[in-house]
PDB file of C-alpha atoms and ligand atoms in Angstrom:
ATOM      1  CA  UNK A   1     198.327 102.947 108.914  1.00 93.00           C
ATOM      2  CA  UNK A   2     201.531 104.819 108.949  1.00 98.00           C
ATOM      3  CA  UNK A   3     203.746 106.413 111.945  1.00 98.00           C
ATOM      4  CA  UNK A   4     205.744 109.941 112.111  1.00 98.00           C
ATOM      5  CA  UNK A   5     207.767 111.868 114.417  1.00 99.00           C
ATOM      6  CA  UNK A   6     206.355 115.275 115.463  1.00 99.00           C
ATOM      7  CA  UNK A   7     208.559 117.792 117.722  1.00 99.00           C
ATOM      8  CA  UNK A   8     207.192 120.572 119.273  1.00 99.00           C
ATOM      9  CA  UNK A   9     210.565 122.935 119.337  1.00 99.00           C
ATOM     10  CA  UNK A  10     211.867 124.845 121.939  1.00 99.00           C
ATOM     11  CA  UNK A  11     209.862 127.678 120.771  1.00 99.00           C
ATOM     12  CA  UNK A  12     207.009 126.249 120.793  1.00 99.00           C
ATOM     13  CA  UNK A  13     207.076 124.902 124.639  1.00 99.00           C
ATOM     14  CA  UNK A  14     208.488 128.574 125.020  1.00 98.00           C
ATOM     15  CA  UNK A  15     205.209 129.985 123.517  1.00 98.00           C
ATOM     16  CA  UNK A  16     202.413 127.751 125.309  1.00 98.00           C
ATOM     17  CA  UNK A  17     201.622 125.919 122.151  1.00 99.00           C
ATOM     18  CA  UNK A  18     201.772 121.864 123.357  1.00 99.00           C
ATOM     19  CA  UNK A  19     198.506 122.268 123.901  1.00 98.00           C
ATOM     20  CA  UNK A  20     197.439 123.893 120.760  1.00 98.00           C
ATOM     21  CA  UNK A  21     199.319 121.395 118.382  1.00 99.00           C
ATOM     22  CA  UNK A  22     197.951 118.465 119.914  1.00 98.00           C
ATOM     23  CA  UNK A  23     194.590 119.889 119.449  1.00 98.00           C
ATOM     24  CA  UNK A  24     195.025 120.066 116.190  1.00 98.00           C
ATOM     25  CA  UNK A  25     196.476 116.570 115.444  1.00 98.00           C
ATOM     26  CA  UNK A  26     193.479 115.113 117.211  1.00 98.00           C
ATOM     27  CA  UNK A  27     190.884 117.642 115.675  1.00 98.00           C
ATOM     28  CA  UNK A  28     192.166 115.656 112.053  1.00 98.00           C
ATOM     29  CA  UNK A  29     191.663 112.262 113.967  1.00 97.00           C
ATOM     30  CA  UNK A  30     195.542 111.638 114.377  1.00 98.00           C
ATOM     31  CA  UNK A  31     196.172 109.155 117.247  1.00 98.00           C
ATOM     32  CA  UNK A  32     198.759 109.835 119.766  1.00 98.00           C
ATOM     33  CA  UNK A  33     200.799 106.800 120.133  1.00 98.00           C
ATOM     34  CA  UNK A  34     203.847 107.854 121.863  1.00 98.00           C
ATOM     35  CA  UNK A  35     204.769 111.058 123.769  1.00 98.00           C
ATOM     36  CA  UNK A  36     207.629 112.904 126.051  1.00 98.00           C
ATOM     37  CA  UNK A  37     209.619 116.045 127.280  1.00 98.00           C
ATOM     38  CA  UNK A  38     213.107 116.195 127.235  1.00 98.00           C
ATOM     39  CA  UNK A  39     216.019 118.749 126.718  1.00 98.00           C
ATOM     40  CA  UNK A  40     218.331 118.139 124.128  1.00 98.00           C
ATOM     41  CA  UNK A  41     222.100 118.365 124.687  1.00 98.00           C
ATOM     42  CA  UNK A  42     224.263 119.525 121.740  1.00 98.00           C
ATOM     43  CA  UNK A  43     225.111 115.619 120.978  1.00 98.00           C
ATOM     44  CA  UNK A  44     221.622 114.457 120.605  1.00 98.00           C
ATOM     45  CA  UNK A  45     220.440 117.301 118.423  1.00 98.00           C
ATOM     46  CA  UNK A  46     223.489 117.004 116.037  1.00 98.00           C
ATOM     47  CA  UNK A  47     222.819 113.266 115.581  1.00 98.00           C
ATOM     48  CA  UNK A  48     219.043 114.022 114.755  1.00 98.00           C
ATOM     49  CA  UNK A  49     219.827 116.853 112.275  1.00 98.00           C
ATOM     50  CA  UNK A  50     223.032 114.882 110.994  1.00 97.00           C
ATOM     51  CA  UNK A  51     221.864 115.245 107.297  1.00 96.00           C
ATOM     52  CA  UNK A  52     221.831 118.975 107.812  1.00 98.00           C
ATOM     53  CA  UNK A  53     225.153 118.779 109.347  1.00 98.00           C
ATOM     54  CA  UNK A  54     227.228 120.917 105.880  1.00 98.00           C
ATOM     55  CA  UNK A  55     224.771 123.326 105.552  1.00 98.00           C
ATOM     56  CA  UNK A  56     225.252 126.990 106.929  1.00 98.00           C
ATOM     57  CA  UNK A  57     222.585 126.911 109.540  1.00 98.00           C
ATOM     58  CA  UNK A  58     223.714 123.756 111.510  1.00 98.00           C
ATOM     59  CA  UNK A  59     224.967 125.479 114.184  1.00 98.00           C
ATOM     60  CA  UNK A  60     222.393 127.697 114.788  1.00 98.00           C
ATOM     61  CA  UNK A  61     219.767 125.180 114.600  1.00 98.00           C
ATOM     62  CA  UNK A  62     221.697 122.675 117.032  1.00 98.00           C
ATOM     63  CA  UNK A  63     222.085 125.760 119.428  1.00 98.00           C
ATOM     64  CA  UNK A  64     218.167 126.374 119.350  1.00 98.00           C
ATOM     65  CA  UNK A  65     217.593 123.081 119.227  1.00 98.00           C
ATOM     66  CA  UNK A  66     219.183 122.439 122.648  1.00 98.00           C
ATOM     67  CA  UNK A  67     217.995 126.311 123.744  1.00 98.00           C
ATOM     68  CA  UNK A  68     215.084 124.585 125.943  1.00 98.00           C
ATOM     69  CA  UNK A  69     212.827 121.781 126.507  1.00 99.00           C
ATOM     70  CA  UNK A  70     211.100 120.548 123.496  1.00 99.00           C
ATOM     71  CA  UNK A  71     208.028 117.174 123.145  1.00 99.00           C
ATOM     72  CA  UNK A  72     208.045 114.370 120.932  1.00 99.00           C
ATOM     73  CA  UNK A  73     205.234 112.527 119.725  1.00 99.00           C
ATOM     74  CA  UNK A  74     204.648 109.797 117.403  1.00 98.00           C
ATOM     75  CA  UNK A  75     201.646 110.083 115.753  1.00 98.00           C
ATOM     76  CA  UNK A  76     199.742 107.196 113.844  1.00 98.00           C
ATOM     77  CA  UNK A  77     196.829 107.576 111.028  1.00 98.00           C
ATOM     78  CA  UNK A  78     196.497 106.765 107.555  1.00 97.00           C
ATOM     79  CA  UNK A  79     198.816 108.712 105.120  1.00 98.00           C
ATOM     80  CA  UNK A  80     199.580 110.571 108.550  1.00 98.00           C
ATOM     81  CA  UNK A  81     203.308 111.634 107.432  1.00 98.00           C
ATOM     82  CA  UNK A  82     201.749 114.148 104.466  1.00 98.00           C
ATOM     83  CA  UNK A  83     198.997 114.864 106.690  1.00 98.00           C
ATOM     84  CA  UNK A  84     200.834 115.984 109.672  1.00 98.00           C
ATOM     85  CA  UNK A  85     202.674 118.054 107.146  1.00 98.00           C
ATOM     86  CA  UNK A  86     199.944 119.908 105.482  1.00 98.00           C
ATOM     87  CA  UNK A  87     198.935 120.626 108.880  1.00 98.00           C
ATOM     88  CA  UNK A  88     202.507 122.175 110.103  1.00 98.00           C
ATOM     89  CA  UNK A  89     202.583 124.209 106.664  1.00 98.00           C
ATOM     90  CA  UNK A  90     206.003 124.877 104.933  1.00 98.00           C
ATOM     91  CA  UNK A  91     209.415 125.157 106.462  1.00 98.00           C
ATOM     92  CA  UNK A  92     209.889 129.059 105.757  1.00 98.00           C
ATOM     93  CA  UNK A  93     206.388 130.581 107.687  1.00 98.00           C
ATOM     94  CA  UNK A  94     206.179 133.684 105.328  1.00 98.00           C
ATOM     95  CA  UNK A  95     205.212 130.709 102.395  1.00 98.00           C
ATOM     96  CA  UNK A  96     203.348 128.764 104.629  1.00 98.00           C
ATOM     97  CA  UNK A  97     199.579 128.382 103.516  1.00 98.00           C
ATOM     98  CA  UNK A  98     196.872 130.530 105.910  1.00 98.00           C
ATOM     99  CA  UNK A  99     196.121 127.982 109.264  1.00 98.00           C
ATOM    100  CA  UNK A 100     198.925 126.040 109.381  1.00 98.00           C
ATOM    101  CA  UNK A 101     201.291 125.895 112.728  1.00 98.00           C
ATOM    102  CA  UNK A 102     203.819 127.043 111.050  1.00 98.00           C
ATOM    103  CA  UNK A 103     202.013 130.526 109.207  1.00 98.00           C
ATOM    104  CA  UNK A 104     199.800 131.098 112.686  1.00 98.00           C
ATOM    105  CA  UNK A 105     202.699 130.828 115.291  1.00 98.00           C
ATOM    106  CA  UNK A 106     206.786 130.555 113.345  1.00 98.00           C
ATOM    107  CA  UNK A 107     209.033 133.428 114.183  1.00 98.00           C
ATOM    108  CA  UNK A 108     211.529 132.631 111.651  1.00 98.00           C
ATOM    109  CA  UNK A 109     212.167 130.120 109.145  1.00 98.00           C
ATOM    110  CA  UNK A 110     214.690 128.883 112.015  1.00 98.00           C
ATOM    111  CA  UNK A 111     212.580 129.182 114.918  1.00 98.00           C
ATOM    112  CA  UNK A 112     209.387 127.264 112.941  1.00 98.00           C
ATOM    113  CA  UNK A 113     207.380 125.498 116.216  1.00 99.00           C
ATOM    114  CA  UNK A 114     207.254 121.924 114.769  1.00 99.00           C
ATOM    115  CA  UNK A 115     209.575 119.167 112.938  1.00 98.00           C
ATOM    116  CA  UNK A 116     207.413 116.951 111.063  1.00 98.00           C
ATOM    117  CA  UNK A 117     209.037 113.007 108.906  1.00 98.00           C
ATOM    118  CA  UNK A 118     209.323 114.388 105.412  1.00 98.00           C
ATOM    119  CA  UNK A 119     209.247 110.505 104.362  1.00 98.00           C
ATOM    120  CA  UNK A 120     208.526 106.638 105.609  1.00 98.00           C
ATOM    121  CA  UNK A 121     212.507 106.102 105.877  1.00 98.00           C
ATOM    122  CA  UNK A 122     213.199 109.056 107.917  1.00 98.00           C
ATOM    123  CA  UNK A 123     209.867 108.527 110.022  1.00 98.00           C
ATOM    124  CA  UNK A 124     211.557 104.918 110.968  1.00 98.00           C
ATOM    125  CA  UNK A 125     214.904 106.872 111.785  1.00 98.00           C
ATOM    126  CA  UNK A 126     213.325 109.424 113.305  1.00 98.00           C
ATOM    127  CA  UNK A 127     210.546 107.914 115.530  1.00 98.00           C
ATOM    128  CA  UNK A 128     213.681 105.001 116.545  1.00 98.00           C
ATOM    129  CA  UNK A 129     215.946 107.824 117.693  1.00 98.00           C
ATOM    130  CA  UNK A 130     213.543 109.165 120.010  1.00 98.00           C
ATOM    131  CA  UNK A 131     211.795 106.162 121.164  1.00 98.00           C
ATOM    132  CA  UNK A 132     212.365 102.409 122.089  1.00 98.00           C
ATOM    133  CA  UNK A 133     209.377  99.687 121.276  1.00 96.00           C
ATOM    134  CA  UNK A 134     208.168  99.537 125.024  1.00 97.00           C
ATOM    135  CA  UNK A 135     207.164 103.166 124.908  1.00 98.00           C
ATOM    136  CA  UNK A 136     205.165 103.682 122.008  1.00 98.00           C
ATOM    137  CA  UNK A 137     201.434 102.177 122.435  1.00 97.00           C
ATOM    138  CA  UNK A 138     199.185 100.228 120.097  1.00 80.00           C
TER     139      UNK A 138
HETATM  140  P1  LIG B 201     212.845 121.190 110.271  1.00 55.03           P
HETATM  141  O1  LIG B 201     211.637 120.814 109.506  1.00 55.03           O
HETATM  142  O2  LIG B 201     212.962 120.722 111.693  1.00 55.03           O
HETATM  143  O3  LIG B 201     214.150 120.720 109.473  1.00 55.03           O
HETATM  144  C1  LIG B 201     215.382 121.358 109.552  1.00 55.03           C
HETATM  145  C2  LIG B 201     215.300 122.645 110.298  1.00 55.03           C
HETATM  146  O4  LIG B 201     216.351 123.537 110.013  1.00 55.03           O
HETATM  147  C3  LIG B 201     214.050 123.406 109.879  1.00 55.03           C
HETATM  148  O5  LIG B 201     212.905 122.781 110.332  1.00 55.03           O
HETATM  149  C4  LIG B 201     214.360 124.772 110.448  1.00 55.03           C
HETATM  150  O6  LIG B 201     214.153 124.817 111.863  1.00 55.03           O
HETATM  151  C5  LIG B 201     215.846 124.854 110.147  1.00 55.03           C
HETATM  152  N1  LIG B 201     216.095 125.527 108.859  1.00 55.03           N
HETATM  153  C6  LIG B 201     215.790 125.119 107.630  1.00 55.03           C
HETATM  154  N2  LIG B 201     216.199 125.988 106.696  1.00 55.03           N
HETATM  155  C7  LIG B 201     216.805 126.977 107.372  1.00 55.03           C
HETATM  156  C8  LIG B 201     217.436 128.169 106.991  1.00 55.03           C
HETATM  157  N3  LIG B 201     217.550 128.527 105.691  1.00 55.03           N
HETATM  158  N4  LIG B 201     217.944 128.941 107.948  1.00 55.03           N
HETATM  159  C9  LIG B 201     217.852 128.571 109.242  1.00 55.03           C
HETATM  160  N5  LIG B 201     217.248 127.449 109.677  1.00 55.03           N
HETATM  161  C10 LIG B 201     216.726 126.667 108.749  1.00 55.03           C
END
């Protein structure tokens, strides 16, 4: 069994889609495990995105990133951190495949809906900068 971090980004609270992504984590049999809302200030999102912090679209992500409220979930399954990523579809939407979050719903390769753990070291980061033990179940 593995763990990831999933955000829903401020776009996607912005476009009615908790709802919809959740579906389709539990339509693939992904287990919620963990799960809030909160609003990012400009600290927090820097210190999440901190390996993106040289390149050119820091600031503009950090400024979306804090635009509105966003959710974080940790998800659990087997090989759920390539799974939850097949299922968001590629960074930039316009490569994404057909059914994916990102293809059916991202504005802009910016403005994308969901963050998904690219790996099991960044998951541990990832789900630990968002969440203490007490709060995640199971
Ligand atoms: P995410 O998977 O959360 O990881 C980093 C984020 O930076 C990415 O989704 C996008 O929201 C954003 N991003 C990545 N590449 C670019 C880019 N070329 N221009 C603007 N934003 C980007």
């Amino acid at each position: 069994m593995e763990r990831t971090l999933s955000l829903i980004k401020p776009d996607g609270v912005e476009k009615n889609l908790i709802g919809e992504v959740i579906k389709r984590f539990q339509d693939h049999d992904i287990k919620i495990v963990a799960m809030k809302m909160l609003h990012l200030n400009r600290k927090q999102a820097e210190g999440f995105y901190a390996v993106h912090r040289e390149k050119p679209f820091f600031n503009s992500l950090t400024d979306f990133m804090t635009s509105g409220p966003i959710v974080a979930l940790v998800l659990e399954g087997d090989r759920v951190i390539e799974l939850n990523r097949k299922l968001m579809g590629a960074t930039d939407y316009t490569k994404a495949e057909e059914g994916t979050i990102r293809r059916d719903f991202a504005s802009s390769i910016e403005q994308n809906v969901v963050h998904g753990s690219d790996a099991p070291e960044t998951a541990a980061f990832e789900i630990g900068y968002f969440f203490n033990s007490f709060e995640i179940v199971g």
